XYZ file of C-alpha atoms in Angstrom:
436
model
C 218.616 198.279 -19.487
C 217.805 194.704 -19.594
C 217.573 193.861 -16.367
C 213.324 192.788 -15.992
C 214.045 195.026 -12.201
C 216.021 198.068 -13.936
C 212.732 197.786 -15.920
C 210.159 197.226 -13.823
C 211.847 200.310 -11.392
C 212.152 202.601 -14.575
C 207.880 202.111 -15.077
C 207.404 202.587 -11.519
C 209.276 205.317 -11.541
C 207.644 207.616 -14.820
C 204.640 206.315 -13.512
C 204.971 207.078 -9.731
C 207.156 210.295 -10.372
C 209.020 209.608 -7.416
C 211.855 206.354 -7.373
C 210.556 203.453 -6.405
C 211.578 203.794 -1.947
C 212.877 200.366 -2.166
C 215.151 197.356 -4.038
C 213.190 195.289 -6.819
C 214.566 191.738 -7.161
C 213.107 189.683 -10.358
C 211.817 186.307 -11.371
C 216.038 186.591 -13.230
C 217.400 187.348 -10.068
C 218.255 190.686 -11.597
C 218.192 193.593 -8.840
C 217.478 197.205 -8.256
C 216.739 199.712 -5.937
C 218.595 201.045 -2.728
C 220.860 199.353 -1.440
C 219.042 197.502 1.488
C 215.969 198.981 1.660
C 213.354 195.859 2.289
C 213.567 194.393 -1.344
C 209.925 193.457 -3.750
C 210.690 189.937 -4.388
C 208.522 189.536 -7.994
C 208.380 185.317 -7.828
C 207.484 185.537 -11.683
C 205.105 187.372 -14.921
C 202.231 186.286 -13.844
C 202.502 188.934 -11.080
C 202.763 191.445 -13.805
C 199.610 189.932 -15.899
C 197.593 190.593 -12.921
C 199.040 194.091 -11.717
C 197.897 194.497 -16.329
C 194.185 193.122 -16.178
C 193.629 195.102 -13.114
C 195.649 197.663 -12.073
C 195.930 199.467 -8.964
C 195.051 197.445 -5.309
C 193.700 194.312 -6.093
C 196.157 193.448 -7.995
C 198.478 194.038 -5.928
C 196.032 192.145 -3.435
C 195.967 189.151 -5.714
C 199.466 188.798 -6.134
C 200.547 189.188 -2.853
C 198.161 186.223 -1.955
C 198.782 184.184 -4.254
C 202.578 184.488 -3.632
C 203.532 186.000 -6.511
C 204.777 189.035 -4.471
C 207.067 188.752 -1.327
C 208.594 190.821 1.034
C 212.445 190.732 2.240
C 212.738 192.585 4.666
C 211.092 194.250 6.938
C 206.404 193.864 6.021
C 206.064 197.246 8.396
C 209.307 199.511 6.771
C 208.230 198.182 2.934
C 204.431 198.957 4.083
C 205.102 202.190 5.622
C 207.562 203.210 2.789
C 205.544 201.713 -0.111
C 202.067 203.572 1.835
C 201.990 206.920 0.467
C 202.958 206.585 -2.913
C 200.617 203.247 -4.256
C 197.594 203.072 -0.327
C 197.516 206.609 1.012
C 194.429 205.922 -2.277
C 191.601 209.288 -1.512
C 193.728 211.876 1.354
C 195.746 214.983 0.300
C 198.416 213.362 -0.571
C 197.179 210.896 -3.098
C 195.314 212.825 -5.083
C 197.806 215.126 -6.806
C 199.985 211.262 -7.038
C 196.907 209.783 -8.822
C 196.742 213.079 -11.059
C 200.883 212.531 -11.909
C 200.335 208.841 -12.995
C 197.052 210.006 -15.213
C 199.664 213.266 -16.964
C 202.490 210.383 -16.766
C 200.664 207.866 -18.942
C 200.377 211.063 -21.734
C 203.818 210.644 -22.008
C 205.920 208.721 -24.879
C 208.481 207.982 -23.027
C 205.607 206.635 -20.158
C 203.763 205.036 -22.972
C 206.914 202.481 -24.542
C 207.343 201.501 -21.395
C 204.155 200.392 -20.470
C 204.501 198.468 -23.881
C 207.937 197.147 -22.328
C 205.306 195.953 -19.145
C 203.268 194.702 -21.442
C 206.281 193.073 -23.051
C 207.194 191.352 -19.326
C 203.729 190.214 -18.807
C 204.637 187.730 -21.346
C 200.847 185.207 -22.859
C 198.972 187.932 -21.682
C 195.545 186.264 -20.426
C 194.098 187.121 -17.046
C 195.351 184.949 -14.453
C 192.577 183.172 -12.033
C 191.867 185.108 -9.167
C 193.060 183.136 -5.682
C 191.017 181.165 -4.539
C 190.332 182.668 -1.260
C 189.098 185.666 -3.021
C 185.389 186.619 -1.689
C 182.822 186.837 -4.766
C 181.673 190.190 -5.482
C 178.564 190.291 -3.875
C 175.442 191.817 -6.160
C 171.945 193.038 -4.407
C 171.050 195.648 -1.353
C 174.050 195.451 1.334
C 173.958 193.912 4.706
C 170.796 192.788 4.598
C 170.432 188.836 6.687
C 171.585 187.179 4.384
C 174.479 188.759 3.061
C 175.913 189.627 6.320
C 176.350 186.264 7.379
C 177.831 185.317 4.511
C 180.311 187.927 5.309
C 180.759 187.171 8.491
C 181.644 184.090 8.078
C 183.893 184.982 4.884
C 185.701 186.052 8.102
C 184.896 184.220 11.237
C 184.314 181.379 9.363
C 188.564 180.312 8.744
C 188.957 177.541 11.425
C 188.606 178.081 15.280
C 192.557 176.142 15.238
C 193.619 179.198 13.403
C 192.186 182.078 15.254
C 193.473 180.974 18.969
C 197.001 181.091 16.956
C 197.012 183.955 15.303
C 194.787 185.540 18.970
C 196.432 183.312 21.612
C 194.874 182.628 24.698
C 192.409 185.465 24.990
C 190.751 184.328 21.775
C 190.028 187.869 21.967
C 189.689 189.807 18.240
C 189.562 193.446 18.982
C 192.498 195.938 20.240
C 193.146 195.423 24.302
C 193.504 197.689 26.866
C 197.839 198.095 27.384
C 198.420 199.575 30.278
C 202.170 199.517 30.141
C 204.045 198.867 26.761
C 205.176 195.728 28.632
C 201.808 193.705 29.738
C 201.128 189.853 27.999
C 198.738 190.295 25.354
C 196.523 188.447 27.437
C 196.594 190.584 29.920
C 195.369 193.417 27.812
C 192.705 191.946 26.635
C 191.978 190.860 29.326
C 191.970 195.002 31.021
C 190.296 195.690 28.176
C 186.799 193.695 29.109
C 187.331 194.444 32.271
C 187.490 198.432 31.831
C 184.219 197.453 29.268
C 181.842 195.597 32.429
C 183.471 198.881 34.615
C 182.089 201.357 31.829
C 178.348 199.580 31.880
C 178.669 199.167 35.413
C 177.494 196.017 35.710
C 176.078 194.364 38.967
C 174.704 191.212 40.019
C 171.844 188.964 38.915
C 171.527 192.180 34.984
C 171.041 191.350 31.853
C 173.615 191.394 29.253
C 174.153 191.045 25.803
C 177.378 190.684 23.921
C 176.688 192.162 19.901
C 178.631 190.024 17.320
C 180.065 187.720 20.876
C 182.910 186.386 19.357
C 184.293 183.139 20.771
C 182.529 184.524 23.726
C 185.930 185.668 25.971
C 183.070 188.793 27.022
C 180.746 186.943 28.332
C 182.880 184.163 29.712
C 184.958 187.862 32.228
C 181.334 189.734 32.818
C 179.856 186.445 34.175
C 182.439 184.475 36.079
C 183.742 188.690 37.937
C 180.566 189.656 37.395
C 177.877 187.465 38.055
C 175.323 189.160 35.171
C 173.331 186.357 32.330
C 174.638 187.630 29.347
C 172.885 187.140 25.866
C 175.711 186.701 23.141
C 175.757 186.376 19.596
C 176.649 185.419 16.323
C 176.034 185.488 13.450
C 179.930 183.108 13.215
C 179.356 178.997 13.825
C 181.578 177.941 13.930
C 182.608 180.614 16.821
C 179.101 180.042 18.444
C 179.742 176.949 18.871
C 182.960 176.832 20.141
C 182.044 179.514 22.698
C 179.335 177.571 23.902
C 181.928 174.830 24.614
C 183.504 177.356 26.521
C 181.282 178.143 28.560
C 180.106 174.850 29.898
C 184.126 174.048 30.686
C 183.821 177.089 32.650
C 180.397 176.069 34.134
C 178.756 178.428 33.359
C 175.483 177.572 30.788
C 173.219 178.494 33.200
C 173.790 182.418 32.986
C 175.609 182.398 29.435
C 173.108 181.558 26.689
C 175.156 182.120 23.036
C 173.586 181.804 19.927
C 173.612 182.059 15.333
C 171.688 186.010 15.307
C 171.556 188.789 14.093
C 170.691 191.313 16.449
C 168.393 192.774 14.402
C 166.470 189.190 15.481
C 166.239 190.358 19.565
C 163.707 190.612 20.303
C 163.759 189.790 24.595
C 164.830 192.345 25.883
C 164.810 194.232 27.969
C 168.483 194.504 28.479
C 170.896 195.852 31.464
C 173.736 197.145 29.498
C 174.936 195.744 25.821
C 178.346 195.365 24.533
C 178.887 196.587 20.720
C 183.263 195.438 20.023
C 184.617 195.283 17.342
C 181.176 194.510 15.705
C 179.527 198.362 14.245
C 182.546 198.348 11.316
C 179.591 195.302 9.800
C 176.750 197.168 9.726
C 177.788 200.364 7.475
C 176.086 203.254 6.648
C 172.619 201.973 5.257
C 171.514 200.459 8.627
C 173.598 202.248 11.149
C 170.554 204.050 12.397
C 168.547 200.790 12.322
C 171.533 199.351 15.097
C 171.307 202.178 16.522
C 167.738 202.323 16.760
C 167.432 198.942 17.763
C 170.386 198.297 21.209
C 168.456 201.707 22.621
C 165.333 199.591 22.726
C 166.447 196.750 23.297
C 168.577 198.752 26.764
C 165.641 199.252 29.849
C 165.177 203.339 30.971
C 168.967 203.327 32.487
C 170.491 200.705 30.759
C 174.323 201.699 29.112
C 175.614 200.872 26.289
C 179.239 199.875 25.454
C 180.357 200.566 21.465
C 183.662 199.773 20.482
C 184.740 200.840 17.222
C 187.129 201.677 14.468
C 186.622 205.230 12.507
C 188.045 206.891 10.068
C 189.887 209.422 9.690
C 186.935 212.631 7.817
C 186.726 213.261 4.670
C 185.507 217.136 2.850
C 183.187 214.813 0.118
C 182.476 212.527 2.507
C 180.194 210.331 -0.914
C 183.721 210.037 -2.454
C 184.367 207.661 0.352
C 184.536 203.923 -0.726
C 186.660 200.836 1.013
C 189.576 199.819 0.351
C 189.446 196.510 -2.358
C 192.261 193.947 -0.277
C 189.876 194.414 2.924
C 187.069 194.789 1.038
C 187.340 191.203 -1.505
C 190.023 189.257 1.073
C 188.847 190.835 4.485
C 186.101 191.928 5.792
C 183.329 192.467 2.462
C 181.059 194.857 3.248
C 182.760 196.212 6.053
C 182.412 199.925 7.056
C 184.519 202.534 8.370
C 183.153 205.235 9.484
C 184.221 209.533 11.194
C 183.882 209.242 14.743
C 181.391 212.277 15.033
C 178.499 210.279 12.767
C 178.788 207.229 15.278
C 177.899 209.483 18.442
C 175.814 211.853 15.654
C 174.409 208.288 14.963
C 173.425 206.872 18.249
C 172.150 210.509 19.684
C 169.832 210.572 17.174
C 168.590 206.994 17.935
C 167.645 208.632 21.424
C 171.299 207.816 23.210
C 173.241 210.601 25.485
C 176.476 210.083 24.822
C 178.499 210.281 28.138
C 182.382 209.031 27.208
C 184.175 209.720 23.337
C 187.573 207.237 24.299
C 190.155 207.146 21.491
C 192.407 204.656 22.104
C 193.696 203.204 18.602
C 197.990 203.693 19.819
C 197.213 199.997 21.482
C 194.998 198.835 18.556
C 198.609 199.156 16.923
C 200.492 197.334 19.023
C 197.752 194.857 19.665
C 198.408 194.147 16.202
C 201.944 194.458 16.418
C 201.132 191.003 18.724
C 198.876 189.224 16.530
C 201.321 190.236 13.417
C 204.175 188.069 16.232
C 202.107 185.264 17.303
C 201.387 184.547 13.136
C 205.232 184.348 12.258
C 206.072 182.499 15.402
C 204.562 179.819 14.297
C 203.484 180.658 10.107
C 204.348 176.327 8.980
C 201.947 175.867 10.769
C 199.455 179.072 10.169
C 199.922 177.658 6.472
C 198.425 173.326 7.911
C 195.616 175.317 9.380
C 194.450 177.269 6.261
C 196.184 177.444 3.112
C 199.556 179.929 1.858
C 197.044 182.252 0.461
C 194.772 182.715 4.021
C 197.546 183.099 5.980
C 199.713 186.324 4.105
C 196.630 187.920 3.574
C 196.547 187.725 7.809
C 199.935 189.007 8.150
C 198.957 191.627 4.928
C 196.276 193.092 6.559
C 197.234 192.760 9.979
C 201.318 194.393 9.645
C 199.124 197.120 7.280
C 196.317 198.446 9.525
C 198.881 198.852 12.568
C 200.442 201.142 10.691
C 197.731 202.980 10.055
C 196.276 203.136 13.760
C 199.844 204.329 13.742
C 200.382 206.813 11.432
C 196.363 207.717 12.566
C 194.936 206.660 8.763
C 192.002 205.686 10.762
C 191.629 205.069 15.417
C 189.363 202.703 17.364
C 186.764 204.914 19.736
C 185.206 203.491 23.137
C 181.345 205.852 22.893
C 180.222 205.261 26.450
C 176.609 205.681 25.842
C 172.505 205.976 27.589
C 169.214 205.208 27.665
C 168.519 208.321 30.143
C 165.265 207.965 31.623
C 162.629 210.321 31.747
C 163.292 211.981 34.511
C 167.206 212.393 33.361
C 168.631 210.505 36.559
C 171.541 209.346 34.337
C 172.783 206.893 37.802
C 176.665 207.549 35.818
C 179.511 208.679 38.778
C 180.031 212.258 38.918
C 183.625 212.005 38.514
C 184.619 212.122 35.142
C 185.861 207.810 34.382
C 185.468 206.986 37.743
C 185.019 203.198 36.301
C 189.261 203.615 36.049
C 189.293 203.337 40.401
């Protein structure tokens, strides 16, 4: 088989143990694969060299970010078709596939195909990683300095870019869709208001918003519930943007935005704490400290609303590792935990967990809305950041939407209480009365 697309398809089938479910188009204009399927476009030989020198997810990620590979057709369909063969490592389905791949490499015909791949790749020089890749960090995880660097990598890429993706709400966490026909802005407003009601906010109380982003939760709580808010973030760009919004809203007397780590807050007590989409950055090694610190910052009777992405539990939790694409291009040092572990660690810190609400379908809707925003203004997005950065965001948001839809990951709102000694919670007797 002389054409590049056919040769690549044959190699993939030998190694993976199944035909590729997508069509391949190579740099020599050859095509191979099922008609009508999404097309995986391999633009140049450099894509192959990336896979040769860094096999697996990181090599594919580098090729995607650099534009060496692309997808024509429905990106969601392509990712869904490919995910079981490439990205679902560590699952029950993934382990047999890895074993099959290793067995395949022992076959003479596969080794011959691999030699063919080396010949196709051209000059055997490793390509330089794309500029958007975070350098591999060394030393202890989740120190103050390392956490600030990780947050900066993800969030300090331009507020104008985030405005384009997130829309006017400037909320970068799962929205709450009362109806699938709601707008993204309506769903984000409803999410913020639901959190305020779960926290039972009352005029004059103090709220700490941990990981406050661009200030949307702080603004909503101060404007609609009359509370005084301290919002903390490690992103200088977020803080600057949030302070400007606070001043324009005339709420500077109620809202303070700080560049500060949760471990550095010492002006307790607070009546309530919201932590929305922030705990994913804390990490396994620091989570007990995070829970204990938030508990100490609350007054007796105070409430915590912890809104956090969760992964499925593994039979061997020590085998958990962060996906290389996410770690190097999206959320360096980010870690996901099963919701059961999160609840257990909050309880270990002294909290009484009163409610857990799973809302993973809502995040799929949210991510698809963000992808639609990005794709609708693609040229502008590229101008505001870089082509590689825009490609990172498109891939990670589309793949994440599918992960939420397929129950590979979820998201939960955990309401926890620092219960006073007498045991009086102050919560309504009827479950979830905050819904109205």
